[in-house]
XYZ file of N, CA and C in Angstrom:
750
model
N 176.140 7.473 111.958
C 176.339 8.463 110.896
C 175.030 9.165 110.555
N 173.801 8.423 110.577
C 172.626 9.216 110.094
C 172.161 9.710 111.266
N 172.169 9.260 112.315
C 172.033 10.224 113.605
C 172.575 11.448 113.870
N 173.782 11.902 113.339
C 175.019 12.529 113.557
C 174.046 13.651 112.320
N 173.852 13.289 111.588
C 173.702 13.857 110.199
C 172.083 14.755 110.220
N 171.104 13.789 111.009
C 169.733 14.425 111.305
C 169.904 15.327 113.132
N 171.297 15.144 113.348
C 171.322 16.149 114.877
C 171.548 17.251 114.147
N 172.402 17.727 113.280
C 173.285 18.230 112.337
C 171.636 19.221 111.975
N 170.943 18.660 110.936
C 169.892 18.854 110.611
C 169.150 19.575 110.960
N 168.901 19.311 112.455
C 167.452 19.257 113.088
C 168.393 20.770 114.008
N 169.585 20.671 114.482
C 170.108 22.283 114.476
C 170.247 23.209 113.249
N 170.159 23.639 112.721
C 170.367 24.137 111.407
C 169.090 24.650 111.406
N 168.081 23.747 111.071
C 166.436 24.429 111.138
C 166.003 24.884 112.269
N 166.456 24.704 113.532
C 166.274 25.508 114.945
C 166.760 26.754 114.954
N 167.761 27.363 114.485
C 168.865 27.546 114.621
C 168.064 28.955 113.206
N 167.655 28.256 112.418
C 166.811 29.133 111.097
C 165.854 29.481 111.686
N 164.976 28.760 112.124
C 163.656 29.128 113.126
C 164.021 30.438 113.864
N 164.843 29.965 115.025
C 164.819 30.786 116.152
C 165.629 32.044 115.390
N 166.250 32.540 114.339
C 167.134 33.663 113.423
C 165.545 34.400 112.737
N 164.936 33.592 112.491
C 163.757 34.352 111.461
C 162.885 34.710 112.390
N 162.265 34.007 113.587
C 161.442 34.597 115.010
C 162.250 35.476 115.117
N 163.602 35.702 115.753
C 164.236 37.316 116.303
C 163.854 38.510 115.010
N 164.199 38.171 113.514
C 163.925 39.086 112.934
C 162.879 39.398 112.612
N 161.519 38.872 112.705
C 160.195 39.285 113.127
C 159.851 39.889 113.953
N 160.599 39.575 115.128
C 160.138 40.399 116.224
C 160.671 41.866 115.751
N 162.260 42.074 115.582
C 162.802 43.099 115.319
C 161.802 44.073 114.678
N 161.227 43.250 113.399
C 160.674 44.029 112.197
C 158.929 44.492 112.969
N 158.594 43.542 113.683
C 157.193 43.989 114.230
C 157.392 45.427 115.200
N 158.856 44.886 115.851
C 159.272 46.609 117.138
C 159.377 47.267 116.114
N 159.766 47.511 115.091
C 160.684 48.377 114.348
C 158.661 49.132 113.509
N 158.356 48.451 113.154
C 156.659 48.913 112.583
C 156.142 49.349 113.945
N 155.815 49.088 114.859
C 155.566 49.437 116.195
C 155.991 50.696 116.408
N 157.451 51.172 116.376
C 157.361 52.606 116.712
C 157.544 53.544 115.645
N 157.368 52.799 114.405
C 157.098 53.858 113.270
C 155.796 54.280 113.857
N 154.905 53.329 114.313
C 153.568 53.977 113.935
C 153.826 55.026 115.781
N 153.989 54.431 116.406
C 154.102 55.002 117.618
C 155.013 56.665 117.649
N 156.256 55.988 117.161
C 156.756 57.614 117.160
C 158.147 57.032 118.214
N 158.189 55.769 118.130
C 159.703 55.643 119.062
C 160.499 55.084 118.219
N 162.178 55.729 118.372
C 162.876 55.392 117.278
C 164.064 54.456 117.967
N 163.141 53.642 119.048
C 164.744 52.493 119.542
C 163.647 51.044 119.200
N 163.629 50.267 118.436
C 163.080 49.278 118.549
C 163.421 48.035 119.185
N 164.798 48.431 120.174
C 164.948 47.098 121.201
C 164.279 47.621 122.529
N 162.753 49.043 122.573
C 162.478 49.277 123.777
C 161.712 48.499 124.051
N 161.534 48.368 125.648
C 160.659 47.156 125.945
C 159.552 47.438 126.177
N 158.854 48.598 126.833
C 157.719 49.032 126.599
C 157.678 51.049 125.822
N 157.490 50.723 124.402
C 157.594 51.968 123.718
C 156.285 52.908 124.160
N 156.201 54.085 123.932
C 155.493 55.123 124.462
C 154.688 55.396 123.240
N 153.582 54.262 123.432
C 152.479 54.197 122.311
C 151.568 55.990 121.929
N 151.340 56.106 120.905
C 150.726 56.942 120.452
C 150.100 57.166 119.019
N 149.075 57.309 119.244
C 147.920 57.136 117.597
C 147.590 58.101 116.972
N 147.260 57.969 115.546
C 146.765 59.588 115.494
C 145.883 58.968 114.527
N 144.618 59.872 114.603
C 143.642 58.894 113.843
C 143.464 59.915 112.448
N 144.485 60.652 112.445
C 144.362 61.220 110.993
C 145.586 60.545 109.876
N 145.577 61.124 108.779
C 146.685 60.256 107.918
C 147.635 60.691 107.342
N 148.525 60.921 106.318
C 149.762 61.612 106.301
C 148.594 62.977 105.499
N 147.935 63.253 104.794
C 147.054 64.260 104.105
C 146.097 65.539 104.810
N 146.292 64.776 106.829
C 145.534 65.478 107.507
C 144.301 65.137 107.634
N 144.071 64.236 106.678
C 142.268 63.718 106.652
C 141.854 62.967 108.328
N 141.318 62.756 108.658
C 140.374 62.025 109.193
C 140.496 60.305 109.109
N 141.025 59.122 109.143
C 140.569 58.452 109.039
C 138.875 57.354 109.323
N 138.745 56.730 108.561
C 137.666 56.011 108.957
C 137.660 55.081 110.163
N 136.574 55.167 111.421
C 137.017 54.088 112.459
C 137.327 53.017 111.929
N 136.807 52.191 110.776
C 137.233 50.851 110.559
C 138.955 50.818 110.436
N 138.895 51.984 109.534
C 140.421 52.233 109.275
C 141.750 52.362 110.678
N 141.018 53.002 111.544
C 141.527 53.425 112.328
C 142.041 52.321 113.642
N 141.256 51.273 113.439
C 140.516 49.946 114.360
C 142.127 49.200 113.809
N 142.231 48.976 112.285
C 142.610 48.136 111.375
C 144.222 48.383 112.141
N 144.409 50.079 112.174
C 145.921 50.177 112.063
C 146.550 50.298 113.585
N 145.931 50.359 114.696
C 145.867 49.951 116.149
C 146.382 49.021 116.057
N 145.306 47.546 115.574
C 145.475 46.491 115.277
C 147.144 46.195 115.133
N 147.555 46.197 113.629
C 148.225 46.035 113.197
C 149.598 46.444 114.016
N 149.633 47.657 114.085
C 150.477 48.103 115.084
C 150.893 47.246 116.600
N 149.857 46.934 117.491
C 150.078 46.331 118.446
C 149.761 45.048 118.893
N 148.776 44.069 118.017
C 148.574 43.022 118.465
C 147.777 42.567 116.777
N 148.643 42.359 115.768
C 148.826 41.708 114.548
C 147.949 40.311 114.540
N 148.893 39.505 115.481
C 148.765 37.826 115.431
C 147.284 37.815 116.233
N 146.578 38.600 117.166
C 145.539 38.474 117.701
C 144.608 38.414 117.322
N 143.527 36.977 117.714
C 142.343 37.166 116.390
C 141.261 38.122 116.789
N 140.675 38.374 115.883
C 139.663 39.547 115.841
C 138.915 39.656 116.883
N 138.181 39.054 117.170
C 137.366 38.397 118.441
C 137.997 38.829 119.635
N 139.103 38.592 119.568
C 139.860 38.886 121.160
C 140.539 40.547 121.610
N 140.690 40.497 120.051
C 141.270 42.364 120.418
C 140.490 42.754 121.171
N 141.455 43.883 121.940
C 141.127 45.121 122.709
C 141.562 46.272 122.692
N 140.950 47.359 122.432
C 141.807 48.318 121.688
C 142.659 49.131 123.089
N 143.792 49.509 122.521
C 145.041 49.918 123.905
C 144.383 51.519 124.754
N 144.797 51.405 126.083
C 144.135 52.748 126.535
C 144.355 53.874 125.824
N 145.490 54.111 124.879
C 146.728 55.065 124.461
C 145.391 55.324 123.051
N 144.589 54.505 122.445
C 144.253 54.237 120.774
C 142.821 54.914 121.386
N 142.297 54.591 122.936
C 140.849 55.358 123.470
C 140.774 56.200 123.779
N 142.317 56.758 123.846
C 142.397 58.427 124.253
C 142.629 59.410 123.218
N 142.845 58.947 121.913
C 143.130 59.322 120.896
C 141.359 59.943 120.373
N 140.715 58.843 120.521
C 139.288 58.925 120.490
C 138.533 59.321 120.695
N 138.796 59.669 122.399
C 138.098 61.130 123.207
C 138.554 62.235 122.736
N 140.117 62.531 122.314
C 140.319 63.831 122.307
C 139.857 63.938 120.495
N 139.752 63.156 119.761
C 138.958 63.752 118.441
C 137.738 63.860 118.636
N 137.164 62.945 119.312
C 135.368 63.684 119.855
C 135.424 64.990 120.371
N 136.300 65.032 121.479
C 136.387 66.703 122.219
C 136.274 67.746 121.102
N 137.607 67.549 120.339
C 137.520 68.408 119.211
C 136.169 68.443 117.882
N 135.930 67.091 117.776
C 134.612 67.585 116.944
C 133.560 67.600 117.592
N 133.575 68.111 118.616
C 132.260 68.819 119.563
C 132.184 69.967 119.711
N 133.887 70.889 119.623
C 134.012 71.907 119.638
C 133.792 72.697 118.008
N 134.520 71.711 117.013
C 134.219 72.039 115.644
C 132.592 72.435 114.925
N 131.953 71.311 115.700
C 130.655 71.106 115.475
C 129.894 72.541 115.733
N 130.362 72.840 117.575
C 129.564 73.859 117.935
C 130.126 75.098 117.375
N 131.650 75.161 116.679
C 131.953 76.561 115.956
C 130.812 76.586 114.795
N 130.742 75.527 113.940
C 130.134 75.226 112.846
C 129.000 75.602 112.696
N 128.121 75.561 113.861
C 126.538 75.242 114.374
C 126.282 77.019 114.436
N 126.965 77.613 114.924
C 127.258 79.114 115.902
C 127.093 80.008 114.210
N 128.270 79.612 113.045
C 128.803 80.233 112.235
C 127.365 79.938 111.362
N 126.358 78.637 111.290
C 125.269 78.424 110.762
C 124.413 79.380 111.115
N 124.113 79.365 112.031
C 122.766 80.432 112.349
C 122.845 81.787 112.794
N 124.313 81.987 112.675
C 124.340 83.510 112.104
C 124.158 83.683 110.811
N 124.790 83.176 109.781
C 124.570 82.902 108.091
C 123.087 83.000 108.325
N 122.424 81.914 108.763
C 120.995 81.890 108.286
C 119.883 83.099 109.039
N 120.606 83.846 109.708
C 119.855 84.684 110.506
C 120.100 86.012 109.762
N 121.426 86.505 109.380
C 122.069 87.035 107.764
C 121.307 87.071 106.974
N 121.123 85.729 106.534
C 119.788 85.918 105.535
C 118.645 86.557 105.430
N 117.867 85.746 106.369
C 117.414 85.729 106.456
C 116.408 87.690 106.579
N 117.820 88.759 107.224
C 117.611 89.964 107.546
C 117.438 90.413 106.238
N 118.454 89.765 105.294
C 118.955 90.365 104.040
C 117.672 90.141 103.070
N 116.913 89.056 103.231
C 115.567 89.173 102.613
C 114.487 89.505 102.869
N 113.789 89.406 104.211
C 113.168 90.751 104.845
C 113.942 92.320 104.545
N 114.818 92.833 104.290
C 115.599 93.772 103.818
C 114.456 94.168 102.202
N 114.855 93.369 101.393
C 114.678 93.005 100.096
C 113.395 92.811 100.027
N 112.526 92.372 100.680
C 110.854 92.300 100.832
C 110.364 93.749 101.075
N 110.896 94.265 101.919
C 110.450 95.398 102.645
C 111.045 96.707 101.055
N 112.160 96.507 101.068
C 112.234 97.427 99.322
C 111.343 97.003 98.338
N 111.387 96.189 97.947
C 110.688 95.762 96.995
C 109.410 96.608 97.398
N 108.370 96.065 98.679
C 107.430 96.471 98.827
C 107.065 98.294 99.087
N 107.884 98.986 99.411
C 108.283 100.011 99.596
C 108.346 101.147 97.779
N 109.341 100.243 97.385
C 109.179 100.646 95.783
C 107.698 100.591 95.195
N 107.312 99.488 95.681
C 105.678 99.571 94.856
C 104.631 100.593 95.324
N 104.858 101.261 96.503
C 104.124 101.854 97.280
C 104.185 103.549 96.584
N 106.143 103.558 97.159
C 105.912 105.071 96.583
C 106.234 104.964 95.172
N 106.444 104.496 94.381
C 106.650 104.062 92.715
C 105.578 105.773 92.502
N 104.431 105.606 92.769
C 103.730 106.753 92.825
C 103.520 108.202 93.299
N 104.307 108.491 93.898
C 104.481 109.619 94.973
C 104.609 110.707 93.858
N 105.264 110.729 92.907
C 105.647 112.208 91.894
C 104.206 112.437 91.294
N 103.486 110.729 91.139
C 102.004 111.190 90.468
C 100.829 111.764 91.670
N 101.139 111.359 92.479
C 100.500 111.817 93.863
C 100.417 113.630 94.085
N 101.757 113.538 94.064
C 102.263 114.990 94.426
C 101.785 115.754 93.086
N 101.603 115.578 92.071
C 100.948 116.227 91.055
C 99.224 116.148 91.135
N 98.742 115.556 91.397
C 97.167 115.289 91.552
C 97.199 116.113 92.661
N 97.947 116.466 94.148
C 97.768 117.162 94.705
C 97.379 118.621 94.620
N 97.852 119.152 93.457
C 97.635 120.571 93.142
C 95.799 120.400 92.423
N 95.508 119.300 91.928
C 94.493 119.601 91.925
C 93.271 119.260 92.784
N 93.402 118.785 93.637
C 92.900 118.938 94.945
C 92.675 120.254 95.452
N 94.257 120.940 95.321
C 93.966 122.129 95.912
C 92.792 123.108 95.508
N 93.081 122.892 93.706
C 92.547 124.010 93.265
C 90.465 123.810 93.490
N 90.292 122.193 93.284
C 89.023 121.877 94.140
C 88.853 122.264 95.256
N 89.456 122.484 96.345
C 88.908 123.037 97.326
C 88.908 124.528 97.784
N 89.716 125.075 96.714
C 89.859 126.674 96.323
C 88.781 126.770 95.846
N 87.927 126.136 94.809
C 86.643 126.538 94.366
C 85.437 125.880 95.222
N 85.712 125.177 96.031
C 84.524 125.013 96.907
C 84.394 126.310 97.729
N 85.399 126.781 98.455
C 85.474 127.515 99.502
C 85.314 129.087 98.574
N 85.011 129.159 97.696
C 85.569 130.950 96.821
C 83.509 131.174 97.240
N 82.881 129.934 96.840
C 81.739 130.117 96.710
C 80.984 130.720 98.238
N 79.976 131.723 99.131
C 79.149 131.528 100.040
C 78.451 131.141 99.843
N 77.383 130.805 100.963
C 76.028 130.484 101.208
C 74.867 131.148 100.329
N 75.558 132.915 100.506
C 74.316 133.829 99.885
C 74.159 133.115 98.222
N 74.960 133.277 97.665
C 75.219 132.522 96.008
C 74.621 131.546 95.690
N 75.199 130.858 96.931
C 74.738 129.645 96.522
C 73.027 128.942 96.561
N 72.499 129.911 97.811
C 70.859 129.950 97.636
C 70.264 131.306 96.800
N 71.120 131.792 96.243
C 70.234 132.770 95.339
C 70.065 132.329 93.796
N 71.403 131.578 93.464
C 71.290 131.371 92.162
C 71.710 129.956 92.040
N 70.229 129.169 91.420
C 70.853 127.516 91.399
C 71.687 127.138 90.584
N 72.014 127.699 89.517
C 73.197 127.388 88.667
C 74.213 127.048 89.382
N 74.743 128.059 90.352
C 75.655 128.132 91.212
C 75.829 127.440 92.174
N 74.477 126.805 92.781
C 74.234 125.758 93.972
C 74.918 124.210 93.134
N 74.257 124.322 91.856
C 74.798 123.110 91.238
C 75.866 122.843 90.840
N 76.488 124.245 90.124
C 78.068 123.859 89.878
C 78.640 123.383 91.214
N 78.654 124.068 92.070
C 78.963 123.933 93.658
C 79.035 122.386 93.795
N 77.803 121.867 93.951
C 77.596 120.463 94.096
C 78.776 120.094 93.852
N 78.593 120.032 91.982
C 79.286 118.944 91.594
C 81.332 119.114 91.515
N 81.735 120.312 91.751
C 83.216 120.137 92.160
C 83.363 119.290 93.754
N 81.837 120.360 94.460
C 82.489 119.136 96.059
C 82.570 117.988 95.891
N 81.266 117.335 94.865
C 81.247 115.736 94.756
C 82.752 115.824 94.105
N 83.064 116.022 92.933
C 84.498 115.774 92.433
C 84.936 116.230 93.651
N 85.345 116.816 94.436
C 86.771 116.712 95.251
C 86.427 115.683 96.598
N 85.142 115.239 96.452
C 85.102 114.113 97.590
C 85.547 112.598 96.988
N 84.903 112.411 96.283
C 85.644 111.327 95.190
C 86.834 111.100 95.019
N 87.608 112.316 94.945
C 88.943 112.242 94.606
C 89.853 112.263 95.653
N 89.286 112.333 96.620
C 89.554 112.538 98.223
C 89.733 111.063 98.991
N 88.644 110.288 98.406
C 88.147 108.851 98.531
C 89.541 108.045 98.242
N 89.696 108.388 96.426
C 90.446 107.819 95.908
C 91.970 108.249 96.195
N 91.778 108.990 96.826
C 93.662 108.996 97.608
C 93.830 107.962 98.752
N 92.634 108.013 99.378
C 92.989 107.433 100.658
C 92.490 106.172 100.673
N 91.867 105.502 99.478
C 91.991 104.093 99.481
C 93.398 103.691 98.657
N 94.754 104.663 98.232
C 95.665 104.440 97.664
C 97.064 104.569 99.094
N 96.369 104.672 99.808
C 97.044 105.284 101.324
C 97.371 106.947 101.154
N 96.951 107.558 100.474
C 97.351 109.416 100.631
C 95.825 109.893 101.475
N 96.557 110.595 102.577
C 95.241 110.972 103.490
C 96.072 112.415 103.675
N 95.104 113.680 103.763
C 95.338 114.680 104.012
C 95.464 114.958 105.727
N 96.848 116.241 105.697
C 97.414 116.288 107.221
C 96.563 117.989 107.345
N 95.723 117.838 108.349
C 95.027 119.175 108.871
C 95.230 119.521 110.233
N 96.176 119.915 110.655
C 96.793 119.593 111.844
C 96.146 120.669 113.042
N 94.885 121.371 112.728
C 95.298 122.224 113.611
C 94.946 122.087 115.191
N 95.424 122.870 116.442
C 95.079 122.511 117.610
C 96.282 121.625 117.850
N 97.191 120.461 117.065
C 97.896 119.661 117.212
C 99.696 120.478 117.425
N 100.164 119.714 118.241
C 101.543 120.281 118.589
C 102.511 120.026 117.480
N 103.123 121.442 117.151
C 103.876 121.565 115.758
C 104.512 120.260 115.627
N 105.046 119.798 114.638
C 106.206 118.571 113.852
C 106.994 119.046 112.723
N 108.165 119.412 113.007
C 108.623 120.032 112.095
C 108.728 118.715 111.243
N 108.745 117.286 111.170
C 108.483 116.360 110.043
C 107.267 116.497 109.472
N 106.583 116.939 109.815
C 104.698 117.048 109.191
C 104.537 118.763 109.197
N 104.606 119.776 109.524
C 104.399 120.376 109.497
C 105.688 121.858 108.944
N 105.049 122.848 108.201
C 105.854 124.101 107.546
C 105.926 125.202 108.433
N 106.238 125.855 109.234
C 105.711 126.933 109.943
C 106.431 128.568 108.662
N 105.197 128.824 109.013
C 105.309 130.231 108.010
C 104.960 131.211 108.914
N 104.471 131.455 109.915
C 104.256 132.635 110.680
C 103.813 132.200 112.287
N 103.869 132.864 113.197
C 103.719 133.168 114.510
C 102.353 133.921 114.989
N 101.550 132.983 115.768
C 100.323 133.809 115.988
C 100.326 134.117 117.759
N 100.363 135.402 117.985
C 100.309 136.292 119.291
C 100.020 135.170 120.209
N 99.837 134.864 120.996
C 99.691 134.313 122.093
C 98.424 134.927 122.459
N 97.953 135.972 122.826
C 96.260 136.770 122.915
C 95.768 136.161 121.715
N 96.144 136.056 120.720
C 95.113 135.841 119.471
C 95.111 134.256 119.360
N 95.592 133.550 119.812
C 95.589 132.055 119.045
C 94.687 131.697 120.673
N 93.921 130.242 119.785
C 92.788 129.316 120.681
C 93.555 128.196 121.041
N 95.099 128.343 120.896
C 95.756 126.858 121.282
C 96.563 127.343 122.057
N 97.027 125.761 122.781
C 98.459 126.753 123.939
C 99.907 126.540 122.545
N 101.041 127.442 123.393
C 101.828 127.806 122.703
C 102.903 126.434 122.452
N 103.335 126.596 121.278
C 103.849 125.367 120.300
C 103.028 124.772 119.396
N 101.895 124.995 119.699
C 100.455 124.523 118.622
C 100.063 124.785 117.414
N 99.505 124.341 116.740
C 98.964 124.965 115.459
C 98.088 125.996 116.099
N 97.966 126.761 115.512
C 96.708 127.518 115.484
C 96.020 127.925 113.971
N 96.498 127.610 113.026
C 96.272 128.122 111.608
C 97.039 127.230 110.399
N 95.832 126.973 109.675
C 96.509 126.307 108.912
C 96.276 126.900 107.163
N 97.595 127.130 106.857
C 97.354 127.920 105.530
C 96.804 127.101 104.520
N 97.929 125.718 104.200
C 97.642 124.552 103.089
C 97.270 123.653 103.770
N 96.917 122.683 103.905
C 96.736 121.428 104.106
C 97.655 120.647 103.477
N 98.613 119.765 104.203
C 99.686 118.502 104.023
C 98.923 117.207 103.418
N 99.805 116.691 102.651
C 99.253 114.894 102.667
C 100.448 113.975 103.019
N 100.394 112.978 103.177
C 101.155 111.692 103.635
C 100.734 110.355 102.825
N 101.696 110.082 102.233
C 101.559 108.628 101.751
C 102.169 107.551 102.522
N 101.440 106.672 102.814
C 101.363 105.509 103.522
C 102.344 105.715 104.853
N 101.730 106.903 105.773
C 102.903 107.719 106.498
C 103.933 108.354 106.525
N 103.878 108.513 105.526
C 104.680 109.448 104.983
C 105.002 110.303 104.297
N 105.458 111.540 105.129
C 104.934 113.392 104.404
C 105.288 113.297 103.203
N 104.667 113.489 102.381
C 105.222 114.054 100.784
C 104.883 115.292 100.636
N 104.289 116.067 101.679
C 103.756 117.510 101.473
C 103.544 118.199 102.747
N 104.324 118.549 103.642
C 103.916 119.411 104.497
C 102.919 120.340 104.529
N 101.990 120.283 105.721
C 101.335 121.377 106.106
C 101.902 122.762 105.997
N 101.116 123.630 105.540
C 101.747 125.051 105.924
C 101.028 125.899 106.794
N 101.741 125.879 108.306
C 100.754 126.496 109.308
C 101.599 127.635 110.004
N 100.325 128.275 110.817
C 101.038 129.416 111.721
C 100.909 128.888 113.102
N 101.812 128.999 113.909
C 102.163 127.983 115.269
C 101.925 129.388 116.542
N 101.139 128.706 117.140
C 100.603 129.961 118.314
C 102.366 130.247 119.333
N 102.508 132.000 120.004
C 103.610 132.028 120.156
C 103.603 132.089 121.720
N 104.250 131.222 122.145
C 104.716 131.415 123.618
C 104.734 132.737 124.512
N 104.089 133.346 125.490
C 104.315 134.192 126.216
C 105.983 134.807 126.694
């Protein structure tokens, strides 16, 4: 009777055993191709596949990524012994591929930005510096007229005058000294006077107001030959054209 009773027994817990092993297994296939992507969990070899991002699109972390391989295909295996599946190393290459390609869009889209910039503040250096330069040009161009009128009174004076009567030698002096001085002080500000003559016309630097014969002019034709005003240029650049007469072509 107690034999009968512990056979009884000892099937019953086999019998529970071997019912709870099948539904483990079931439940391990059945997690297996959730993560895989196969929806028969009595297949015998399912068509593994990983994705090492997460339902959000993120990225997982390799540890993370290690963890759910794991879990997925070899649970009961201790740590030590895993090996991660060919299917979980190809997953691996092709997110390296891609963040090699990401990287080098990334890298490409960087040093145009910084090369961007970089134009955009040389841009901004060069105004800036530009503003400080001609900031002055309207006061320039006004001091110019009196230049002129200094060298209108140097030149009104001759020689005879000027050795007959010293009053006159001296006033003389002292406007040339004033218009040399002031001559000085343009062109240590960058304003240098344009006297072009002999030089081949520019209609950027130069005014043409009249035509000189071809017999009468000492230059070949297209040339200055005459110069009415004298031009200036600040820091290269005309703020006042010359006003000349340009010798005329045959």
């Amino acid at each position: 009777m107690a034999s009968r009773t512990l056979a009884r027994l000892g099937c019953s817990v086999s019998k529970g055993l071997l019912q709870s092993s099948v539904r483990s297994q079931r439940a391990a296939q059945v997690a297996l191709s959730a993560r895989n992507g196969s929806t028969s969990p009595n297949s015998e070899n399912p068509q593994q596949s990983f994705s090492i991002k997460n339902g959000d699109g993120k990225r997982l972390p390799s540890s993370d990524f290690y963890a759910v391989v794991k879990e997925a295909v070899a649970k009961d295996v201790p740590e030590e012994e895993f090996v991660l599946p060919k299917e979980a190393f190809g997953v691996i290459g092709a997110e390296y591929d891609a963040l090699r390609e990401e990287n080098a869009d990334l890298l490409d889209k960087y040093r145009r930005a910084l090369a961007d910039t970089e134009n955009v503040r040389r841009r901004g250096q060069k105004q800036v510096e530009d503003t400080k330069i001609f900031a002055i040009q309207g006061f320039c161009k006004d001091l110019l007229e009196v230049a002129d009128i200094l060298d209108m009174a140097v030149q009104a004076v001759n020689e005879k005058q000027i050795e007959e009567n010293p009053q006159v030698k001296s006033l003389h002096e002292g406007v040339a000294m004033t218009k040399t001085v002031l001559l000085k002080t343009f062109a240590k500000h960058g304003l240098v006077p344009i006297n072009p003559v002999g030089e081949k016309f520019d209609p950027n630097k130069h005014d043409a107001l009249f035509e000189v014969p071809a017999e009468m002019a000492k230059v070949e034709p297209g040339h200055v030959a005459q110069v009415m005003k004298i031009g200036y240029s600040l820091r290269e650049r005309t703020i006042r054209p010359a006003n000349v007469g340009v010798a005329k072509g045959n």
